[in-house]
């Protein structure tokens, strides 16, 4: 009985989280342009999607920025973790404190503050400023996923590798790095996801003439968003869903055997 | 070369793109267009429209934080009760929605909450009167809960999974029933998770301008909307920065609460 | 003899199809120090957890003071547990940890205060009330865990490898401490360990377990001197376990030589296991011994020399205060009462050598 309640509660929350996603998927096949009316099944929005240069360029920008910002922030963040882990308590606390700022600060404040600095230094708002903005809010996520792994990796295993004759660099890549890898990967994924989903910071630092999917959608809110964007989101969501399911399948089997 | 130097690029980046920009907000917020010191941008909050927006923001974000906490805590308890191998499943389920654009997801609630939408249809089916759900403050709170619930669930879930089984058994062993075990052991030990969850829901709720745009139909003005308009339409950076500074007072309070409980410096949810 | 305080009757428990306990029967008298001893996975911790109420047996009954408590939740049992990893409440200070159980029983503030003071004195940590738990060393944390349990005046204290996480010196100190505590409190201790020395030092009764069965139950002397099977002999202390053949009562043949012994009733020409403790092997002149052999290894151990002697095709482990250099020809003599004869195990299930530590 208790178990049934728990399952119901879990199910309700999942419905709450996924209802809008299901709605968008359904609407992407709606022949009407209006959200509130179902007028029949149609694939025309999927066709139009590939004929719209506006959407395609926004998609390209979104993906490029997501990949680049995730990559760069992963490198900077991982290096930082190694450096920070060697520090004494006080500087370490200071560094981790700074790390919390972009995470805990309001996105709107981060956005306007970056915009102010870009304009003050005379940078043209555009692709590069969006990229910098995304790297800035991504680094903390990388640091937070790599840092715990680094704590686990005992100093002694690294020292054992040195003792057995490894050079520091070799020891790092053979002993420390494999331990960090899960953290680095999850940091990268987290950064990629955050970048993909960001609207607020992009909104302030993008400048005219360039759009990511988020800003494109926002600009169309007043006149009604083109259902082609639902179609695109549906494709992206399903692609990621399948990828993650596939990536998780073998793991589950292994878990079952042990 | 010392390994500490590896944190160099990070330090440069954080100074250049986090600390200096924040300093610039302070500079603009405390000066007028000619660069002279003034408190006017901050005092501008007292205008009726702006103080109303701030008040509304505080109210709605407190509601949404409370709702998130009430929904998330039992949920996190249930998730903890599930077997350990499902750990990645938990993160998976709550991160996955982010792969559908946040603006679109929020807009989808317009369809669901609409006068002729799904929810009213369901209500109608049971013979209940249709509700005016969209373009209300309630709809905005709803949107906040929807968007920020994962940020409450994950830290609480993490804190709960850190509580050792033997700690709970020890409490039972010493005579505590289920309720006492919960109030005296589980709840206080999960407090760090609760605090970081509250921070991570309260701050974005307080400062949002998108959710009020999308679900308030432009009729509900929040402090986030005020700031956004100063920067994008009015181009009054000084005033916008001043408002941001006012906002930061509240952000700093919640950050301080966060830091107090974040003893291992592990940060938030992930 | 008084009625047993704890009675486990036909307890069985299995997880995921593997049997942990198989029809276990055990009774513990009041005021006894009983140790469950065995390798990891032998079922000793499960037994303790069933008593504590953290596990429900698949079959069987748990009687406490004559009452069936099999289904009683842990918070209503009259016994308390000291957990292996202490399980202190990290969000409370020392005093609050100790007060926890008493507050739940709604004792008065003064009573609780006195109790905390008394308990801290008992575990030699006076004045530690306001300290935070995480600032304490492992040994101190364990003492607090004990104090937290005993203030509730349980009739039985369950201890799950409480010294497992400590270093040798501290462990030895704590052993004496526990004996003293038990005597002062006058309550029953049920102690779980895989450390045979701990068991021999502290217990009134030792229960040797393996693979869900009780192998032998007895005083430390009985367990050490008269192991009932090869598993017990091997697990407790060092021993020479040799295949032998009982020729008739009081005469056994080992490695082709005949040894006089004191055991009777095994029958004639019956294969048996013979256990001889290394300190019971006397090394004498090569011609005088029952068997003769050559010293192949010698290590100085402080109190004695540990030697290996090749004799009769078997490598004998010998402890002696005399030194016989490697290569010395020696004779082997064993006094009849130092030879322990055991039946060969009937099934592999019942007894299995191999301590999966």
CSV table of C-alpha atoms in Angstrom, one decimal, chain C:
chain,number,residue,atom,x,y,z
C,1,UNK,CA,21.7,-22.8,36.0
C,2,UNK,CA,19.5,-19.8,35.3
C,3,UNK,CA,17.1,-19.5,32.3
C,4,UNK,CA,18.8,-18.2,29.2
C,5,UNK,CA,18.3,-14.5,28.5
C,6,UNK,CA,18.4,-14.8,24.8
C,7,UNK,CA,17.3,-17.8,22.8
C,8,UNK,CA,17.6,-18.1,19.1
C,9,UNK,CA,15.6,-21.0,17.8
C,10,UNK,CA,16.0,-22.5,14.3
C,11,UNK,CA,17.0,-19.2,12.7
C,12,UNK,CA,17.4,-19.3,9.0
C,13,UNK,CA,18.1,-16.4,6.7
C,14,UNK,CA,19.1,-16.1,3.1
C,15,UNK,CA,19.7,-13.2,0.7
C,16,UNK,CA,19.2,-13.5,-3.1
C,17,UNK,CA,19.1,-17.3,-2.8
C,18,UNK,CA,22.3,-17.7,-0.8
C,19,UNK,CA,21.9,-19.0,2.6
C,20,UNK,CA,23.5,-17.0,5.4
C,21,UNK,CA,22.1,-18.8,8.4
C,22,UNK,CA,20.8,-22.3,8.4
C,23,UNK,CA,18.7,-23.4,11.4
C,24,UNK,CA,20.9,-21.7,13.9
C,25,UNK,CA,20.3,-22.3,17.6
C,26,UNK,CA,22.0,-20.3,20.2
C,27,UNK,CA,21.3,-19.4,23.8
C,28,UNK,CA,23.0,-16.8,25.9
C,29,UNK,CA,22.8,-16.5,29.7
C,30,UNK,CA,22.6,-13.3,31.7
C,31,UNK,CA,25.8,-11.5,32.5
C,32,UNK,CA,27.8,-13.5,30.0
C,33,UNK,CA,30.4,-12.2,27.5
C,34,UNK,CA,29.7,-14.2,24.4
C,35,UNK,CA,31.7,-13.8,21.2
C,36,UNK,CA,30.6,-14.8,17.8
C,37,UNK,CA,33.8,-15.6,16.0
C,38,UNK,CA,34.3,-16.5,12.3
C,39,UNK,CA,35.6,-15.4,8.9
C,40,UNK,CA,33.6,-12.7,7.1
C,41,UNK,CA,30.5,-14.0,5.5
C,42,UNK,CA,30.0,-16.7,8.2
C,43,UNK,CA,26.7,-15.2,9.4
C,44,UNK,CA,27.9,-13.7,12.6
C,45,UNK,CA,26.9,-10.1,11.8
C,46,UNK,CA,23.6,-11.3,10.4
C,47,UNK,CA,22.9,-13.1,13.7
C,48,UNK,CA,23.7,-9.9,15.6
C,49,UNK,CA,21.4,-7.8,13.3
C,50,UNK,CA,18.6,-10.3,13.8
C,51,UNK,CA,19.0,-9.8,17.5
C,52,UNK,CA,19.1,-6.0,17.1
C,53,UNK,CA,15.9,-6.1,15.0
C,54,UNK,CA,17.5,-4.8,11.8
C,55,UNK,CA,16.8,-8.1,10.0
C,56,UNK,CA,13.9,-10.4,10.2
C,57,UNK,CA,14.7,-14.1,10.0
C,58,UNK,CA,13.1,-16.1,7.2
C,59,UNK,CA,12.4,-18.8,9.7
C,60,UNK,CA,12.8,-19.3,13.4
C,61,UNK,CA,12.1,-17.4,16.6
C,62,UNK,CA,14.0,-14.9,18.8
C,63,UNK,CA,13.2,-15.2,22.5
C,64,UNK,CA,14.3,-12.5,24.9
C,65,UNK,CA,13.7,-13.2,28.6
C,66,UNK,CA,11.2,-15.8,27.5
C,67,UNK,CA,9.2,-13.4,25.2
C,68,UNK,CA,9.1,-13.8,21.5
C,69,UNK,CA,10.5,-10.6,20.0
C,70,UNK,CA,11.1,-11.9,16.4
C,71,UNK,CA,8.8,-9.2,14.9
C,72,UNK,CA,9.5,-6.4,17.4
C,73,UNK,CA,11.0,-3.3,15.8
C,74,UNK,CA,14.5,-2.3,17.0
C,75,UNK,CA,13.3,0.8,18.8
C,76,UNK,CA,11.3,-1.3,21.2
C,77,UNK,CA,13.9,-3.8,22.1
C,78,UNK,CA,15.7,-3.9,25.4
C,79,UNK,CA,19.1,-4.1,23.8
C,80,UNK,CA,21.5,-1.6,22.3
C,81,UNK,CA,24.1,-1.9,19.6
C,82,UNK,CA,27.6,-0.5,19.2
C,83,UNK,CA,28.1,-0.2,15.5
C,84,UNK,CA,31.2,-1.2,13.6
C,85,UNK,CA,31.7,2.3,12.2
C,86,UNK,CA,30.4,4.0,15.3
C,87,UNK,CA,27.4,5.5,13.5
C,88,UNK,CA,27.6,8.6,15.7
C,89,UNK,CA,25.2,11.5,14.8
C,90,UNK,CA,27.6,14.0,13.2
C,91,UNK,CA,25.2,16.9,13.6
C,92,UNK,CA,25.2,16.6,17.4
C,93,UNK,CA,27.9,17.1,20.0
C,94,UNK,CA,29.0,14.3,22.3
C,95,UNK,CA,26.4,15.1,25.0
C,96,UNK,CA,23.5,15.2,22.6
C,97,UNK,CA,24.6,11.9,21.1
C,98,UNK,CA,24.6,10.2,24.5
C,99,UNK,CA,21.4,11.9,25.5
C,100,UNK,CA,19.5,10.8,22.4
C,101,UNK,CA,18.0,7.5,23.7
C,102,UNK,CA,17.2,9.0,27.1
C,103,UNK,CA,15.4,12.0,25.5
C,104,UNK,CA,13.3,9.6,23.5
C,105,UNK,CA,12.4,7.9,26.7
C,106,UNK,CA,11.5,11.4,28.1
C,107,UNK,CA,13.8,11.2,31.1
C,108,UNK,CA,14.2,14.4,33.1
C,109,UNK,CA,17.0,16.9,32.3
C,110,UNK,CA,18.8,16.3,35.5
C,111,UNK,CA,18.7,12.5,35.1
C,112,UNK,CA,20.1,12.8,31.6
C,113,UNK,CA,22.8,15.2,32.7
C,114,UNK,CA,23.9,12.8,35.5
C,115,UNK,CA,23.8,9.9,33.1
C,116,UNK,CA,26.0,11.6,30.6
C,117,UNK,CA,28.5,12.4,33.2
C,118,UNK,CA,28.5,8.9,34.6
C,119,UNK,CA,28.8,7.4,31.1
C,120,UNK,CA,31.7,9.6,30.1
C,121,UNK,CA,33.5,8.8,33.3
C,122,UNK,CA,32.9,5.1,32.6
C,123,UNK,CA,34.6,5.4,29.2
C,124,UNK,CA,37.3,7.7,30.5
C,125,UNK,CA,36.3,10.7,28.5
C,126,UNK,CA,35.3,13.1,31.3
C,127,UNK,CA,34.6,16.7,30.2
C,128,UNK,CA,34.0,15.8,26.6
C,129,UNK,CA,30.3,16.9,26.6
C,130,UNK,CA,30.5,19.9,24.3
C,131,UNK,CA,33.0,18.5,21.9
C,132,UNK,CA,31.9,17.9,18.3
C,133,UNK,CA,31.9,14.3,17.3
C,134,UNK,CA,34.0,14.8,14.2
C,135,UNK,CA,36.9,16.3,16.3
C,136,UNK,CA,37.4,13.0,18.1
C,137,UNK,CA,39.8,10.2,17.2
C,138,UNK,CA,38.6,6.7,16.2
C,139,UNK,CA,39.1,5.3,19.7
C,140,UNK,CA,37.3,8.2,21.3
C,141,UNK,CA,34.4,8.0,18.9
C,142,UNK,CA,34.0,4.3,19.7
C,143,UNK,CA,34.0,5.1,23.4
C,144,UNK,CA,31.2,7.6,22.8
C,145,UNK,CA,29.3,5.0,20.8
C,146,UNK,CA,29.6,2.7,23.8
C,147,UNK,CA,28.5,5.4,26.2
C,148,UNK,CA,25.6,6.3,24.0
C,149,UNK,CA,24.4,2.7,24.1
C,150,UNK,CA,25.0,1.9,27.8
C,151,UNK,CA,23.2,5.0,29.3
C,152,UNK,CA,20.0,3.3,28.2
C,153,UNK,CA,20.7,0.5,30.6
C,154,UNK,CA,20.2,-2.3,28.1
C,155,UNK,CA,20.1,-5.9,29.3
C,156,UNK,CA,22.3,-6.8,26.4
C,157,UNK,CA,24.9,-4.8,24.6
C,158,UNK,CA,25.5,-6.0,21.0
C,159,UNK,CA,28.9,-5.1,19.6
C,160,UNK,CA,29.6,-5.5,15.9
C,161,UNK,CA,33.4,-5.6,15.4
C,162,UNK,CA,33.7,-2.4,17.4
C,163,UNK,CA,37.5,-2.5,17.4
C,164,UNK,CA,37.8,-3.3,13.7
C,165,UNK,CA,38.9,0.2,12.6
C,166,UNK,CA,41.6,0.7,15.3
C,167,UNK,CA,45.3,0.1,15.3
C,168,UNK,CA,46.8,-2.8,17.3
C,169,UNK,CA,47.8,-0.9,20.5
C,170,UNK,CA,44.5,0.9,20.8
C,171,UNK,CA,42.7,-2.3,20.1
C,172,UNK,CA,44.5,-4.0,23.0
C,173,UNK,CA,43.8,-1.2,25.4
C,174,UNK,CA,40.1,-1.2,24.4
C,175,UNK,CA,39.9,-5.0,25.0
C,176,UNK,CA,40.8,-4.5,28.6
C,177,UNK,CA,38.5,-1.5,28.7
C,178,UNK,CA,35.6,-3.6,27.5
C,179,UNK,CA,36.2,-6.4,30.0
C,180,UNK,CA,36.3,-3.8,32.8
C,181,UNK,CA,33.1,-2.2,31.5
C,182,UNK,CA,31.3,-5.5,31.3
C,183,UNK,CA,32.2,-6.3,34.9
C,184,UNK,CA,31.2,-2.8,36.2
C,185,UNK,CA,27.9,-2.8,34.3
C,186,UNK,CA,27.0,-6.4,35.0
C,187,UNK,CA,25.2,-6.9,31.7
C,188,UNK,CA,25.4,-9.3,28.9
C,189,UNK,CA,27.8,-8.5,26.0
C,190,UNK,CA,27.3,-10.2,22.7
C,191,UNK,CA,30.4,-9.4,20.6
C,192,UNK,CA,31.1,-10.1,17.0
C,193,UNK,CA,34.6,-10.3,15.6
C,194,UNK,CA,36.8,-12.1,13.1
C,195,UNK,CA,39.9,-11.6,15.4
C,196,UNK,CA,40.6,-14.8,17.3
C,197,UNK,CA,42.9,-13.1,19.8
C,198,UNK,CA,40.2,-10.6,20.7
C,199,UNK,CA,37.8,-13.5,21.2
C,200,UNK,CA,40.2,-15.5,23.4
C,201,UNK,CA,41.1,-12.5,25.5
C,202,UNK,CA,37.6,-11.2,26.4
C,203,UNK,CA,35.0,-13.9,26.2
C,204,UNK,CA,33.4,-16.2,28.7
C,205,UNK,CA,32.0,-18.1,25.8
C,206,UNK,CA,33.1,-18.3,22.2
C,207,UNK,CA,30.8,-19.3,19.4
C,208,UNK,CA,32.9,-20.2,16.3
C,209,UNK,CA,30.8,-19.9,13.1
C,210,UNK,CA,31.4,-20.7,9.5
C,211,UNK,CA,29.1,-20.6,6.5
C,212,UNK,CA,26.0,-20.1,8.6
C,213,UNK,CA,26.6,-23.0,11.0
C,214,UNK,CA,27.9,-23.0,14.6
C,215,UNK,CA,31.1,-25.0,14.5
C,216,UNK,CA,31.9,-25.1,18.2
C,217,UNK,CA,30.8,-23.3,21.3
C,218,UNK,CA,32.7,-23.3,24.5
C,219,UNK,CA,35.1,-21.5,26.8
C,220,UNK,CA,38.2,-20.0,25.3
C,221,UNK,CA,40.3,-22.8,26.8
C,222,UNK,CA,38.0,-25.5,25.3
C,223,UNK,CA,38.0,-23.9,21.9
C,224,UNK,CA,41.7,-23.5,21.9
C,225,UNK,CA,42.7,-26.8,23.5
C,226,UNK,CA,40.0,-29.1,22.2
C,227,UNK,CA,38.9,-27.9,18.8
C,228,UNK,CA,36.1,-30.2,17.5
C,229,UNK,CA,37.0,-30.0,13.9
C,230,UNK,CA,39.7,-28.9,11.5
C,231,UNK,CA,38.1,-25.6,10.8
C,232,UNK,CA,38.1,-24.5,14.4
C,233,UNK,CA,41.6,-25.8,14.9
C,234,UNK,CA,42.8,-23.9,11.9
C,235,UNK,CA,40.9,-20.7,12.6
C,236,UNK,CA,41.9,-20.5,16.2
C,237,UNK,CA,45.6,-20.1,16.6
C,238,UNK,CA,48.3,-21.9,14.6
C,239,UNK,CA,48.1,-25.7,14.4
C,240,UNK,CA,49.4,-28.8,12.7
C,241,UNK,CA,46.4,-30.6,11.2
C,242,UNK,CA,47.5,-34.0,10.0
C,243,UNK,CA,45.7,-36.9,8.5
C,244,UNK,CA,45.9,-39.8,10.9
C,245,UNK,CA,44.4,-43.2,11.6
C,246,UNK,CA,43.0,-44.3,15.0
C,247,UNK,CA,44.5,-47.8,15.5
C,248,UNK,CA,42.7,-48.4,18.7
C,249,UNK,CA,41.8,-46.4,21.8
C,250,UNK,CA,44.7,-44.2,23.0
C,251,UNK,CA,46.9,-45.0,20.0
C,252,UNK,CA,47.0,-43.1,16.7
C,253,UNK,CA,49.2,-43.5,13.7
C,254,UNK,CA,50.5,-40.3,12.1
C,255,UNK,CA,52.8,-40.2,9.1
C,256,UNK,CA,53.8,-43.8,9.6
C,257,UNK,CA,54.6,-43.5,13.3
C,258,UNK,CA,52.5,-44.5,16.3
C,259,UNK,CA,51.7,-41.8,18.9
C,260,UNK,CA,50.1,-42.5,22.3
C,261,UNK,CA,47.1,-40.3,23.0
C,262,UNK,CA,44.3,-40.0,25.5
C,263,UNK,CA,41.3,-40.2,23.2
C,264,UNK,CA,38.9,-43.1,23.2
C,265,UNK,CA,35.8,-44.2,21.4
C,266,UNK,CA,36.8,-43.5,17.8
C,267,UNK,CA,36.8,-47.2,16.8
C,268,UNK,CA,39.6,-49.2,15.3
C,269,UNK,CA,41.5,-48.3,12.1
C,270,UNK,CA,39.4,-45.2,11.6
C,271,UNK,CA,40.8,-42.2,9.6
C,272,UNK,CA,40.8,-39.1,11.7
C,273,UNK,CA,42.1,-35.5,11.7
C,274,UNK,CA,44.9,-35.0,14.3
C,275,UNK,CA,45.5,-31.5,15.7
C,276,UNK,CA,48.8,-30.6,17.4
C,277,UNK,CA,49.5,-27.1,18.5
C,278,UNK,CA,53.0,-25.9,17.6
C,279,UNK,CA,53.9,-25.1,21.2
C,280,UNK,CA,53.1,-28.7,22.1
C,281,UNK,CA,55.7,-30.2,19.7
C,282,UNK,CA,58.8,-31.0,21.7
C,283,UNK,CA,62.1,-31.1,19.8
C,284,UNK,CA,64.6,-33.6,21.2
C,285,UNK,CA,67.5,-35.7,20.0
C,286,UNK,CA,67.0,-37.3,16.5
C,287,UNK,CA,67.2,-40.8,17.9
C,288,UNK,CA,64.9,-40.3,20.8
C,289,UNK,CA,61.8,-38.9,19.0
C,290,UNK,CA,58.8,-40.7,17.7
C,291,UNK,CA,59.6,-39.2,14.3
C,292,UNK,CA,62.8,-37.6,13.1
C,293,UNK,CA,63.3,-34.7,10.8
C,294,UNK,CA,65.3,-31.7,9.7
C,295,UNK,CA,64.8,-28.0,10.7
C,296,UNK,CA,64.0,-26.2,7.4
C,297,UNK,CA,63.2,-22.6,8.6
C,298,UNK,CA,63.6,-20.6,11.7
C,299,UNK,CA,62.3,-17.2,12.6
C,300,UNK,CA,62.9,-15.4,15.9
C,301,UNK,CA,59.5,-14.1,17.3
C,302,UNK,CA,60.6,-12.5,20.5
C,303,UNK,CA,59.0,-14.8,23.1
C,304,UNK,CA,59.9,-17.9,21.1
C,305,UNK,CA,61.4,-19.3,17.9
C,306,UNK,CA,59.0,-20.3,15.1
C,307,UNK,CA,60.5,-23.3,13.2
C,308,UNK,CA,59.4,-25.5,10.4
C,309,UNK,CA,60.5,-29.1,10.7
C,310,UNK,CA,60.3,-31.5,7.8
C,311,UNK,CA,59.5,-34.9,9.3
C,312,UNK,CA,57.6,-37.9,7.9
C,313,UNK,CA,56.8,-36.0,4.7
C,314,UNK,CA,55.0,-33.3,6.6
C,315,UNK,CA,56.1,-29.7,7.4
C,316,UNK,CA,55.6,-29.4,11.2
C,317,UNK,CA,55.1,-25.9,12.7
C,318,UNK,CA,57.0,-25.8,16.0
C,319,UNK,CA,57.2,-23.1,18.6
C,320,UNK,CA,60.1,-23.4,21.1
C,321,UNK,CA,62.2,-21.2,23.3
C,322,UNK,CA,65.2,-23.2,22.2
C,323,UNK,CA,67.0,-22.4,19.0
C,324,UNK,CA,67.7,-25.2,16.5
C,325,UNK,CA,69.6,-23.8,13.5
C,326,UNK,CA,68.4,-24.7,9.9
C,327,UNK,CA,69.7,-28.1,9.0
C,328,UNK,CA,69.7,-29.6,12.5
C,329,UNK,CA,68.5,-33.2,12.7
C,330,UNK,CA,65.9,-33.4,15.4
C,331,UNK,CA,63.4,-35.9,16.9
C,332,UNK,CA,59.7,-35.0,17.4
C,333,UNK,CA,57.9,-35.9,20.6
C,334,UNK,CA,54.3,-35.0,21.6
C,335,UNK,CA,52.9,-35.7,25.0
C,336,UNK,CA,49.7,-37.9,24.8
C,337,UNK,CA,47.4,-35.2,26.3
C,338,UNK,CA,48.6,-32.7,23.7
C,339,UNK,CA,47.2,-34.7,20.8
C,340,UNK,CA,43.7,-33.7,19.8
C,341,UNK,CA,41.8,-36.3,17.7
C,342,UNK,CA,38.8,-35.2,15.6
C,343,UNK,CA,36.4,-37.0,13.3
C,344,UNK,CA,36.7,-36.3,9.6
C,345,UNK,CA,33.9,-34.0,8.5
C,346,UNK,CA,30.9,-35.9,7.1
C,347,UNK,CA,29.9,-33.4,4.5
C,348,UNK,CA,31.6,-30.4,3.0
C,349,UNK,CA,28.6,-28.3,3.9
C,350,UNK,CA,29.1,-28.7,7.6
C,351,UNK,CA,32.7,-27.6,7.7
C,352,UNK,CA,34.8,-25.8,5.2
C,353,UNK,CA,38.4,-24.7,5.7
C,354,UNK,CA,39.3,-21.5,4.1
C,355,UNK,CA,39.0,-18.2,5.8
C,356,UNK,CA,38.1,-15.7,3.1
C,357,UNK,CA,39.6,-12.8,4.9
